[in-house]
mmCIF file of C-alpha atoms in Angstrom:
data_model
loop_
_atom_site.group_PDB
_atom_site.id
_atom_site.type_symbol
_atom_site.label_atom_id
_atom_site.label_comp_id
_atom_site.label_asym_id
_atom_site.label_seq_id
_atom_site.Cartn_x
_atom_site.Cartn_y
_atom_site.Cartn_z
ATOM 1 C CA UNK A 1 -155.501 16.370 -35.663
ATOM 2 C CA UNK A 2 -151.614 16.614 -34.558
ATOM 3 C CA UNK A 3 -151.219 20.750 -33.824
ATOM 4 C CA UNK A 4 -148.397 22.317 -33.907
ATOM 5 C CA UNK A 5 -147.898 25.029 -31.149
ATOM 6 C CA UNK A 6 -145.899 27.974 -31.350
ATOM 7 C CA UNK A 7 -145.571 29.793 -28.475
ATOM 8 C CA UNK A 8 -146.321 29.380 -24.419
ATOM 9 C CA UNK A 9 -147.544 32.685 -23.165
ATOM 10 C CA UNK A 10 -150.881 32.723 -21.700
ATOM 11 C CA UNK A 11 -152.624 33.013 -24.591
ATOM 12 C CA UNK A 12 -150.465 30.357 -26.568
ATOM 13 C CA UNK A 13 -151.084 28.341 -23.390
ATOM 14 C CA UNK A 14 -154.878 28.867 -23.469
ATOM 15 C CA UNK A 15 -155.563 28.034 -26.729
ATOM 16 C CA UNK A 16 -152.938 24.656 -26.632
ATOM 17 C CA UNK A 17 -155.737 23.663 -23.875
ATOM 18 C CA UNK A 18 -158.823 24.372 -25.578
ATOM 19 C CA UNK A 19 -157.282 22.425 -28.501
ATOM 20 C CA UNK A 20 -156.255 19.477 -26.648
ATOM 21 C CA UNK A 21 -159.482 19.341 -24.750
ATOM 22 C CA UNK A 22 -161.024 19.529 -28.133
ATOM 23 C CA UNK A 23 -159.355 15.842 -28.849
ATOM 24 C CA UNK A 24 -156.624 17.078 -30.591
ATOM 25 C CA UNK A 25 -152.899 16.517 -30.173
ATOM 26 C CA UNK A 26 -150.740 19.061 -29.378
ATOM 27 C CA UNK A 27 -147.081 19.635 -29.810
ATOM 28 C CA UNK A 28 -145.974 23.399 -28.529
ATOM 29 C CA UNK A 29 -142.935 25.184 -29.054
ATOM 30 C CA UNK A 30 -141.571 28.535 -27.611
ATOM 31 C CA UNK A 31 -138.053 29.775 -28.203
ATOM 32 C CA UNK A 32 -137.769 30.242 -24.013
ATOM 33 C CA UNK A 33 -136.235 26.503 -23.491
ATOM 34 C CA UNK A 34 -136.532 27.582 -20.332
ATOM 35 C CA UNK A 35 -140.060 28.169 -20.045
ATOM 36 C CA UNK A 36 -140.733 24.470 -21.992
ATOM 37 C CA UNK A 37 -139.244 23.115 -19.435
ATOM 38 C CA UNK A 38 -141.263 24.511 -16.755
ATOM 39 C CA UNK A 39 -144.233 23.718 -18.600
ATOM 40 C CA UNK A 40 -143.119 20.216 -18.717
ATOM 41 C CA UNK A 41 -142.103 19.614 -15.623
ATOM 42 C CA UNK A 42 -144.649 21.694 -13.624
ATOM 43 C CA UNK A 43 -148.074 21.173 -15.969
ATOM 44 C CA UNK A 44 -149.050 24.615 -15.011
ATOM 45 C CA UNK A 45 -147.964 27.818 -16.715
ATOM 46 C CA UNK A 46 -146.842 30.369 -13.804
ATOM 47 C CA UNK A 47 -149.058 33.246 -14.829
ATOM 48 C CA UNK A 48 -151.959 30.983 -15.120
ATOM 49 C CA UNK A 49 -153.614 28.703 -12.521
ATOM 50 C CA UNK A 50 -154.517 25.785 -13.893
ATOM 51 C CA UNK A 51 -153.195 22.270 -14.670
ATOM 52 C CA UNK A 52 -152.522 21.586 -18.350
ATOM 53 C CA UNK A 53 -154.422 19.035 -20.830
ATOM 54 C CA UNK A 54 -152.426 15.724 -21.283
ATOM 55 C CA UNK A 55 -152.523 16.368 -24.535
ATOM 56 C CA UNK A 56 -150.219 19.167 -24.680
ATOM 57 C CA UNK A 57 -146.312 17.744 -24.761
ATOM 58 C CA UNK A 58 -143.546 20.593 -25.182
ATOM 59 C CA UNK A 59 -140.932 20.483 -27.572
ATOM 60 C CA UNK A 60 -137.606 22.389 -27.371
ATOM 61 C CA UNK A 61 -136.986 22.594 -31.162
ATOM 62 C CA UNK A 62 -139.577 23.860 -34.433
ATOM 63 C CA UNK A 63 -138.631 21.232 -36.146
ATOM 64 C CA UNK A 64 -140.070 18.893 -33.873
ATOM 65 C CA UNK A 65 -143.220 20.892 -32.969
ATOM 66 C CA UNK A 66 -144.263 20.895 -36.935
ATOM 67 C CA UNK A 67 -142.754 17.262 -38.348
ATOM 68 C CA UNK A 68 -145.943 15.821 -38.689
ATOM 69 C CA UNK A 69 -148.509 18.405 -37.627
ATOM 70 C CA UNK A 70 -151.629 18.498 -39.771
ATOM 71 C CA UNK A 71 -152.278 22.327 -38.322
ATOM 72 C CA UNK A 72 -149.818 25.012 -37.611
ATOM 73 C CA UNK A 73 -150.965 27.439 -34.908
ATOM 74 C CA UNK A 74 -148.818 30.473 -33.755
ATOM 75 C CA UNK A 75 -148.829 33.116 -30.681
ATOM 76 C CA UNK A 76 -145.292 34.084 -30.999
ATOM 77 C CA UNK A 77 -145.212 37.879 -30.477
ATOM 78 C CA UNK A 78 -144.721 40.584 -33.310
ATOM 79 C CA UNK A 79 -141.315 41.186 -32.805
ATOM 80 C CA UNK A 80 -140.733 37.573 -33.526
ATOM 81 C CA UNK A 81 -143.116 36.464 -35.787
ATOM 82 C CA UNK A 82 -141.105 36.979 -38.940
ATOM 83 C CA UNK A 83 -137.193 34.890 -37.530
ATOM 84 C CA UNK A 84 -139.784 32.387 -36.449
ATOM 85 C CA UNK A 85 -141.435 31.359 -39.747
ATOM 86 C CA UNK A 86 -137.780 32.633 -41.721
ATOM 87 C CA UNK A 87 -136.611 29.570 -39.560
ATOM 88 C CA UNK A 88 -139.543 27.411 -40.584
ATOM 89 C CA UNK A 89 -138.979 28.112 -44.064
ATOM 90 C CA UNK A 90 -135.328 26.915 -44.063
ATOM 91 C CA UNK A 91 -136.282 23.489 -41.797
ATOM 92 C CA UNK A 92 -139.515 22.710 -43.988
ATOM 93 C CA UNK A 93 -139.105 25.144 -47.384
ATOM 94 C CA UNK A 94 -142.959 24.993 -48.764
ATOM 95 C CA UNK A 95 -144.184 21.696 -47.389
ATOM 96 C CA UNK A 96 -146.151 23.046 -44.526
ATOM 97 C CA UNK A 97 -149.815 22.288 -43.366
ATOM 98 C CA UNK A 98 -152.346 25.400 -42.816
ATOM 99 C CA UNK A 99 -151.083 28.187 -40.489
ATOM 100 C CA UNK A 100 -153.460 30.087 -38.280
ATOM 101 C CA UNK A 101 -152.513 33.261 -36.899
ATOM 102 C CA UNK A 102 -153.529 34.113 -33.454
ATOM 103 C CA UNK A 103 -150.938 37.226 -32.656
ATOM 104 C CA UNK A 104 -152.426 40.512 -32.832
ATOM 105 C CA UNK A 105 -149.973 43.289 -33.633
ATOM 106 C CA UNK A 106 -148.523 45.174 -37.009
ATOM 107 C CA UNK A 107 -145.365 44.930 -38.211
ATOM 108 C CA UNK A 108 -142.934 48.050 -37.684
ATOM 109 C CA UNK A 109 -141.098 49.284 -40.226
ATOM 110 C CA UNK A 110 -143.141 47.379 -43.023
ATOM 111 C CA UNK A 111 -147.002 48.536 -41.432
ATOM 112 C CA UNK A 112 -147.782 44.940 -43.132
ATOM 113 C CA UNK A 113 -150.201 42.648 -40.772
ATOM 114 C CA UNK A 114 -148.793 39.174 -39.975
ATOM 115 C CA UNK A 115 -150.887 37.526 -43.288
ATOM 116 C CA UNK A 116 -148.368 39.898 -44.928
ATOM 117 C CA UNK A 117 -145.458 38.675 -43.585
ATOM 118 C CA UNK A 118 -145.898 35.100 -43.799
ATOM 119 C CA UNK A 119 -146.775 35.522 -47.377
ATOM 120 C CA UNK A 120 -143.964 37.781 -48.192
ATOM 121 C CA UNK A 121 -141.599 34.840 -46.531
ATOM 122 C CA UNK A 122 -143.584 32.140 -47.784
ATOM 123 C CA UNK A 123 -144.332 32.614 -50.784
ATOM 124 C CA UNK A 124 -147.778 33.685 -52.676
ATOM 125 C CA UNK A 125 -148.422 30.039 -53.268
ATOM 126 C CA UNK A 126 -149.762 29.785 -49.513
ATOM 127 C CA UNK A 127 -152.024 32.710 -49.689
ATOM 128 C CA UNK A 128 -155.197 30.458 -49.152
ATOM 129 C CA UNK A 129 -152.956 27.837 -46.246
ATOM 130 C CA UNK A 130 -152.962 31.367 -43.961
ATOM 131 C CA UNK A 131 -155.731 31.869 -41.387
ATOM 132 C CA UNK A 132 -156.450 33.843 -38.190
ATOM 133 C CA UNK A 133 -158.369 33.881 -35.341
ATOM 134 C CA UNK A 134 -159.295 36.596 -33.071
ATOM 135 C CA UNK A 135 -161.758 38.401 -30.960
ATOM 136 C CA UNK A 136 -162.049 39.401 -27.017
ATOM 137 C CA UNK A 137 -160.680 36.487 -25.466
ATOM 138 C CA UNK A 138 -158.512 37.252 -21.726
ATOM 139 C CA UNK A 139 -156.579 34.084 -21.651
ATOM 140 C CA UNK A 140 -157.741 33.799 -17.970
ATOM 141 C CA UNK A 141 -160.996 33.457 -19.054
ATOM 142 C CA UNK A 142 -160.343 30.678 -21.477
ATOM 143 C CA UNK A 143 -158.983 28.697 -19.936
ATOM 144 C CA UNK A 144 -161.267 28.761 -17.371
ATOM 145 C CA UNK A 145 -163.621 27.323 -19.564
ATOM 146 C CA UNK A 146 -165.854 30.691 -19.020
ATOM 147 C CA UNK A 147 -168.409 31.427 -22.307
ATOM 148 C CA UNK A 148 -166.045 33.180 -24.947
ATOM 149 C CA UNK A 149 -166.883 34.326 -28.313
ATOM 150 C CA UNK A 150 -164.171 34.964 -31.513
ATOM 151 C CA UNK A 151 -163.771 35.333 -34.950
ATOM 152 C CA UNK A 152 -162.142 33.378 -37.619
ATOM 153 C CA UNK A 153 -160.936 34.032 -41.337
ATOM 154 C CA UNK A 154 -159.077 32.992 -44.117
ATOM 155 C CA UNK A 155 -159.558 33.098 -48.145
ATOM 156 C CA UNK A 156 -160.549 29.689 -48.154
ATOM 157 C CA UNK A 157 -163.748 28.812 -47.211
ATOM 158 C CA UNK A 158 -162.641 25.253 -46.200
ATOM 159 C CA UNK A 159 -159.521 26.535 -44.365
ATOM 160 C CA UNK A 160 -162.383 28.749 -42.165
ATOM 161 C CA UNK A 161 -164.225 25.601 -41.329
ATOM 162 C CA UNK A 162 -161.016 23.964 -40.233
ATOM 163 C CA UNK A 163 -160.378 26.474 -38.524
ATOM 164 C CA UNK A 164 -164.115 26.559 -36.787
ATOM 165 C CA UNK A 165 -163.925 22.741 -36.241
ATOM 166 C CA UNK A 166 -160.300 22.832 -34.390
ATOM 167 C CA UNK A 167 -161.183 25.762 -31.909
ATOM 168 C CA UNK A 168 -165.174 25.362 -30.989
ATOM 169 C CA UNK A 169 -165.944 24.152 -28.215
ATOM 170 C CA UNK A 170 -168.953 23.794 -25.564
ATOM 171 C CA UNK A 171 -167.431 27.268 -24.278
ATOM 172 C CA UNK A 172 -165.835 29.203 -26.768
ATOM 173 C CA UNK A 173 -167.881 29.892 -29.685
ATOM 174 C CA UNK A 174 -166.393 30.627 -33.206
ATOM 175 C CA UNK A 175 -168.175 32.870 -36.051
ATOM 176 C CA UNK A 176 -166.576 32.575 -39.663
ATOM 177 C CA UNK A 177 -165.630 36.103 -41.667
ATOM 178 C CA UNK A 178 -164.162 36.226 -44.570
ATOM 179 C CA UNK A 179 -162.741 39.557 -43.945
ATOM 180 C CA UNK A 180 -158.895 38.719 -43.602
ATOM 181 C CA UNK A 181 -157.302 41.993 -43.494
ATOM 182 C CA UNK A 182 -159.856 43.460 -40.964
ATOM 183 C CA UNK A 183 -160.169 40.894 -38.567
ATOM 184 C CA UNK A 184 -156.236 40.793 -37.992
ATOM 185 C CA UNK A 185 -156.663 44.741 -38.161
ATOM 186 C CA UNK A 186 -159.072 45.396 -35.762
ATOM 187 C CA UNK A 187 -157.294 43.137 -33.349
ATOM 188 C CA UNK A 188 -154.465 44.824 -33.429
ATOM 189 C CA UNK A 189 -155.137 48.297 -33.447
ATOM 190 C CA UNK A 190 -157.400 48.175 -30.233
ATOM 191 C CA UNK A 191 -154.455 47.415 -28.304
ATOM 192 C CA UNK A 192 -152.821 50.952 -28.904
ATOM 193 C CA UNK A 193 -156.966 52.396 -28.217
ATOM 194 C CA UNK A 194 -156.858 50.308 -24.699
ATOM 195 C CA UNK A 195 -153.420 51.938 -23.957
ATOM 196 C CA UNK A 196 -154.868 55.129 -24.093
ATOM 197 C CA UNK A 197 -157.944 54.635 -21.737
ATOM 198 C CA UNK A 198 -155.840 53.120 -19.508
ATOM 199 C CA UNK A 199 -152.995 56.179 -19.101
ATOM 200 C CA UNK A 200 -156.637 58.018 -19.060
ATOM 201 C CA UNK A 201 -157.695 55.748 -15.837
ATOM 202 C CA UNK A 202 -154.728 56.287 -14.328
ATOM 203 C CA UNK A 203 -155.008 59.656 -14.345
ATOM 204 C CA UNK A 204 -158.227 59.660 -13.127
ATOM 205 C CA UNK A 205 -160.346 61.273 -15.846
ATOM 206 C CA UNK A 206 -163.303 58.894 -15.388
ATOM 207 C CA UNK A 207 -165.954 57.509 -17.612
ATOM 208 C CA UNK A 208 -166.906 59.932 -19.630
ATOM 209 C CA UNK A 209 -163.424 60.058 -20.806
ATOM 210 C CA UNK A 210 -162.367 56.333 -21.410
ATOM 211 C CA UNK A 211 -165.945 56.160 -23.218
ATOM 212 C CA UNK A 212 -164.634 58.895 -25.788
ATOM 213 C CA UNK A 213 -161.459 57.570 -26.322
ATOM 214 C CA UNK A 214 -162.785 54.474 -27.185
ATOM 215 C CA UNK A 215 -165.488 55.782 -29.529
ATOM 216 C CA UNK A 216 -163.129 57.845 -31.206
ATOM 217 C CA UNK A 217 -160.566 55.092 -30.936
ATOM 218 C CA UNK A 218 -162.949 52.826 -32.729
ATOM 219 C CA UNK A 219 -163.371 56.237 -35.485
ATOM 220 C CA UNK A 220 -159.695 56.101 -36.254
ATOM 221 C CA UNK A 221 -159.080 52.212 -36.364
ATOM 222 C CA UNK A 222 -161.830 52.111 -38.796
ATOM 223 C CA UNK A 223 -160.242 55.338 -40.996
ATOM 224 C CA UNK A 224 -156.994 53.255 -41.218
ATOM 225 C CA UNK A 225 -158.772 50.546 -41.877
ATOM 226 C CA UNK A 226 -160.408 51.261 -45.037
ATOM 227 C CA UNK A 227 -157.493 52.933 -46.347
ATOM 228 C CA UNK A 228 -155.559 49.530 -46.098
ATOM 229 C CA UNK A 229 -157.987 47.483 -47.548
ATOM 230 C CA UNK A 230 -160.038 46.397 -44.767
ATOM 231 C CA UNK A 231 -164.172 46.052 -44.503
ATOM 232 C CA UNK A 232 -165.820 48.743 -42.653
ATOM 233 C CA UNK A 233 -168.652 46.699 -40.660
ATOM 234 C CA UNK A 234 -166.144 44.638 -39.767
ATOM 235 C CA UNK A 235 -164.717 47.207 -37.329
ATOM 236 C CA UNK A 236 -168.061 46.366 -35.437
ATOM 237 C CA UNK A 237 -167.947 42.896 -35.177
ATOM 238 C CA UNK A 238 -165.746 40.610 -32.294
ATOM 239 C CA UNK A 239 -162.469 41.556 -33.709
ATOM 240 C CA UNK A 240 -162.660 44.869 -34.031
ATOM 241 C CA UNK A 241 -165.812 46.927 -31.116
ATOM 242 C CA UNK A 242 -165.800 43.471 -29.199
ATOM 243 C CA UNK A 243 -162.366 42.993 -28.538
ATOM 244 C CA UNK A 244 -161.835 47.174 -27.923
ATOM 245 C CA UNK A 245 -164.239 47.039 -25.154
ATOM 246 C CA UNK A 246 -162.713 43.838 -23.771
ATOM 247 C CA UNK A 247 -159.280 45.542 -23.918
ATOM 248 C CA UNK A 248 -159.995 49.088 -22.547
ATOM 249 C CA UNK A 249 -161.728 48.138 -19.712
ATOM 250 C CA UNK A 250 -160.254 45.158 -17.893
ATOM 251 C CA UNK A 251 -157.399 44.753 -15.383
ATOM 252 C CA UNK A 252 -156.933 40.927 -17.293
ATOM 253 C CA UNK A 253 -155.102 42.937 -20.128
ATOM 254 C CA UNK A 254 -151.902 43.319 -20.026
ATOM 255 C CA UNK A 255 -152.206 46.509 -22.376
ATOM 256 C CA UNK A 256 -154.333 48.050 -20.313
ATOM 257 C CA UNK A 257 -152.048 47.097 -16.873
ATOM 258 C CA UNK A 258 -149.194 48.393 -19.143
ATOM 259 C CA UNK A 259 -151.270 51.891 -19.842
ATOM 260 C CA UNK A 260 -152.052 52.280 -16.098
ATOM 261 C CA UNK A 261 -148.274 51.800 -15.181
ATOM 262 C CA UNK A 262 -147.378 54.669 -17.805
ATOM 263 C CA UNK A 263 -149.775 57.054 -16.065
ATOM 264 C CA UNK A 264 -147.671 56.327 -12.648
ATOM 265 C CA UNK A 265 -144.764 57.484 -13.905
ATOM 266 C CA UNK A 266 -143.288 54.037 -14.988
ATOM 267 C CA UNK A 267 -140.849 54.696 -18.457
ATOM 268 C CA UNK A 268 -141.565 52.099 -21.533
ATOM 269 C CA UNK A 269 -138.849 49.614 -20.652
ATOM 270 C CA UNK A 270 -140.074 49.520 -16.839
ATOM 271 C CA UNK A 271 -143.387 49.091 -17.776
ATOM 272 C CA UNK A 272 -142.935 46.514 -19.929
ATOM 273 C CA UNK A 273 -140.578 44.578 -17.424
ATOM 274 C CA UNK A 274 -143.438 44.799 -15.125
ATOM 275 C CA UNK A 275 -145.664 43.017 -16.978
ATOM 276 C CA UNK A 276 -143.108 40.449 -17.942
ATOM 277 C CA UNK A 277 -145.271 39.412 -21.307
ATOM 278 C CA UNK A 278 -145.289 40.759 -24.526
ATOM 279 C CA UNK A 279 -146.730 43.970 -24.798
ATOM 280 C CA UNK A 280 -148.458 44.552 -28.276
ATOM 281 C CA UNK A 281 -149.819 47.619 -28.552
ATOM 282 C CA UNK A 282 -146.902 49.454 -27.406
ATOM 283 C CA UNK A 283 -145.127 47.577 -30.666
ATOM 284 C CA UNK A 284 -148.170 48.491 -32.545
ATOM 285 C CA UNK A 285 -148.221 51.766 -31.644
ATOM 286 C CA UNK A 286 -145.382 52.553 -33.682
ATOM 287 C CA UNK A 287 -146.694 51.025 -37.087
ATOM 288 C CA UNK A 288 -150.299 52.857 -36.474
ATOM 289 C CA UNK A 289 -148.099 56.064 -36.289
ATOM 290 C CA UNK A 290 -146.331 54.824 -38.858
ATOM 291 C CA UNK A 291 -149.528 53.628 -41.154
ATOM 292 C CA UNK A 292 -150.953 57.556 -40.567
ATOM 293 C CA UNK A 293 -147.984 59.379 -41.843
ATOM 294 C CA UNK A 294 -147.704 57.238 -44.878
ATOM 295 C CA UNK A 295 -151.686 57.692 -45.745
ATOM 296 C CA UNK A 296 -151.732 60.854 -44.384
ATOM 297 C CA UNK A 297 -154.426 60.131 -41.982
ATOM 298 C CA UNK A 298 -155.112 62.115 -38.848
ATOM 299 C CA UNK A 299 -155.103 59.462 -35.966
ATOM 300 C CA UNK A 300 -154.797 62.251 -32.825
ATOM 301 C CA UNK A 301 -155.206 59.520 -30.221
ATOM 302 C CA UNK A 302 -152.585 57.139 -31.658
ATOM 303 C CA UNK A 303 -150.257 59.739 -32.026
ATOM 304 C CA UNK A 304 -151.076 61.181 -28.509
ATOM 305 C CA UNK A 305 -150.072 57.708 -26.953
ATOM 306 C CA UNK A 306 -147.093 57.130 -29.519
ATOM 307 C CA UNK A 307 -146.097 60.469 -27.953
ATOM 308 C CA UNK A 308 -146.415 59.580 -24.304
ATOM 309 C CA UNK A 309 -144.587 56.624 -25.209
ATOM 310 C CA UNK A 310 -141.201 57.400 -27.504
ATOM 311 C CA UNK A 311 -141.718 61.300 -27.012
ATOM 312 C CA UNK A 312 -142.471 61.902 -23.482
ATOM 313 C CA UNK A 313 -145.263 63.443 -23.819
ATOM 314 C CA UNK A 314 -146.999 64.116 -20.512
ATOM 315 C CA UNK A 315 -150.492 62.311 -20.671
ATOM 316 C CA UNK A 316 -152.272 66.099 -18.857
ATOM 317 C CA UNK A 317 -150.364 67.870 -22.310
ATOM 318 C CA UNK A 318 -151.897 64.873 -24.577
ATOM 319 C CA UNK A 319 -155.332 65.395 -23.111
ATOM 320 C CA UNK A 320 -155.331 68.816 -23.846
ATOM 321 C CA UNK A 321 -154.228 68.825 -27.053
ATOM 322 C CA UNK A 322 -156.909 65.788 -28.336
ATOM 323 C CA UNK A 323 -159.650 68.632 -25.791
ATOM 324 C CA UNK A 324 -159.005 71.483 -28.432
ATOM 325 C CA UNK A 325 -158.202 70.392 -31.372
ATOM 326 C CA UNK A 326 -160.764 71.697 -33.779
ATOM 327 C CA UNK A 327 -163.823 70.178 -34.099
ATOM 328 C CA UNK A 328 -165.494 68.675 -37.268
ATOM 329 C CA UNK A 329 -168.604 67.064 -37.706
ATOM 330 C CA UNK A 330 -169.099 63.392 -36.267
ATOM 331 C CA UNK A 331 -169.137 60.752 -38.929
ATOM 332 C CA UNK A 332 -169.773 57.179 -38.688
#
């Protein structure tokens, strides 16, 4: 197939690679011309060691990227998902080939999860030409060819195998669900959960604390789950316990580096330059909080880490609040 790439981070980058490798053709696209050129010129992206497929040529305009394309792939970040395909739509109106969604975050404002948006600028007449694919996946790791396994979904069971046929590989291993909503869910949610264990880490509150945060992380993601729509057991599949666990305990996350930074004393916007990437759960953080209030769900660790974040809330004050709150029966 001729791809269409949008967006060169490392995971955009990543994924271009296992696609071309695949046999495909890939054209990629990221709003930084300045990056594109880089990538071009260099045939390594500078946060990742390793030369690029052949395959992969960079574009400096959409229109270019997805003239032609038989697949439309995207890891733009959440903040700029919806001026990306609002652009899309006025180069190409509704004569576009099958999107897959590989961004993992939750719209602020709206609380809708990227299928949302696209449909909402799309149109409803695209509802089964939207797809996803997730799961824990460190770009690194990818791209290193090391044994990786994800998730895929969409409403239409052929656009799933399309899917599964574009992306598996000797190495990276994809598992069909039909479970939309949940599988772009659980993916972005864990971010906020890895957040918190990482402050927690870099605080120095060991084990036995990261290991509840991330049990009753997993408690609350699948709480606001349900009430959005989502499938429960889904919260325990790749997307949702796989790619938490991934997440909360690995220096190779950039949501994690980002939590550890917070607990030295770093503000938001330092943090964040730090990093230098996109960082998605502190944008998702804010429509979790958001999602809680509006469904009047009790999410104490989200809102202890939207605290830290917007409030400043010391992370020793969050602990012990989430310590004595009062305590209920544990339900799974």
């Amino acid at each position: 197939m001729q791809i269409a790439y949008l967006g060169a981070g490392t995971w955009g980058t990543a994924l271009a690679n296992l696609l071309a490798s695949n046999g495909h053709t890939v054209k990629a696209w990221d709003r930084n011309q300045q990056m594109v050129r880089l990538l071009n010129r260099t045939r390594k992206h500078p946060k990742l060691n390793f030369e690029l497929h052949p395959q992969i040529h960079y574009v400096e305009t959409l229109e270019e990227a997805i003239r032609g394309a038989d697949l439309i792939v995207e890891s733009v970040t959440s903040s700029g998902i919806r001026p990306v395909f609002e652009e899309i739509k006025r180069l190409f109106g509704p004569a576009l080939p099958p999107i897959v969604i590989t961004s993992k975050g939750i719209e602020q404002g709206t609380g809708l999860l990227f299928y949302d948006v696209l449909l909402e600028i799309l149109g409803e007449e695209k509802k089964n030409s939207i797809g996803c694919l997730s799961g824990p996946s460190h770009a690194e790791e990818v791209i290193k060819n090391l044994p990786t396994s994800v998730v895929c979904s969409a409403y239409d069971p052929e656009l799933i195998k399309l899917i599964q046929t574009a992306f598996n590989s000797p190495h990276v291993r994809v598992y069909p669900n039909s479970d939309l909503k949940g599988i772009l869910f659980g993916g972005s949610m864990k971010n906020v959960i890895a957040i918190a264990c990482a402050i927690s880490d870099g605080f120095g509150f060991g084990d036995n604390t990261r290991a509840a945060l991330m049990t009753r992380g997993l408690h609350e993601m699948r709480k606001l789950a349900l009430a959005i729509g989502c499938r429960n057991e889904t919260l325990f599949g790749l997307s949702g316990l796989g790619d938490l666990f991934v997440t909360c305990s690995s220096t190779l996350s950039r949501n994690y580096r980002f939590g550890r930074l917070i607990a030295r004393g770093y503000s938001l916007e330092k943090a964040k330059a730090e990093i230098g990437m996109a960082v998605e759960g502190a944008y998702s953080c804010v429509s979790a909080y958001e999602l809680g209030k509006r469904w009047d769900i009790p999410l104490p660790i989200t809102e202890a880490t939207y605290r830290i974040l917007y409030e400043g809330l010391s992370p020793e004050a969050a602990v012990k609040a989430l310590f004595t709150r009062e305590i209920k029966e544990e339900r799974l």
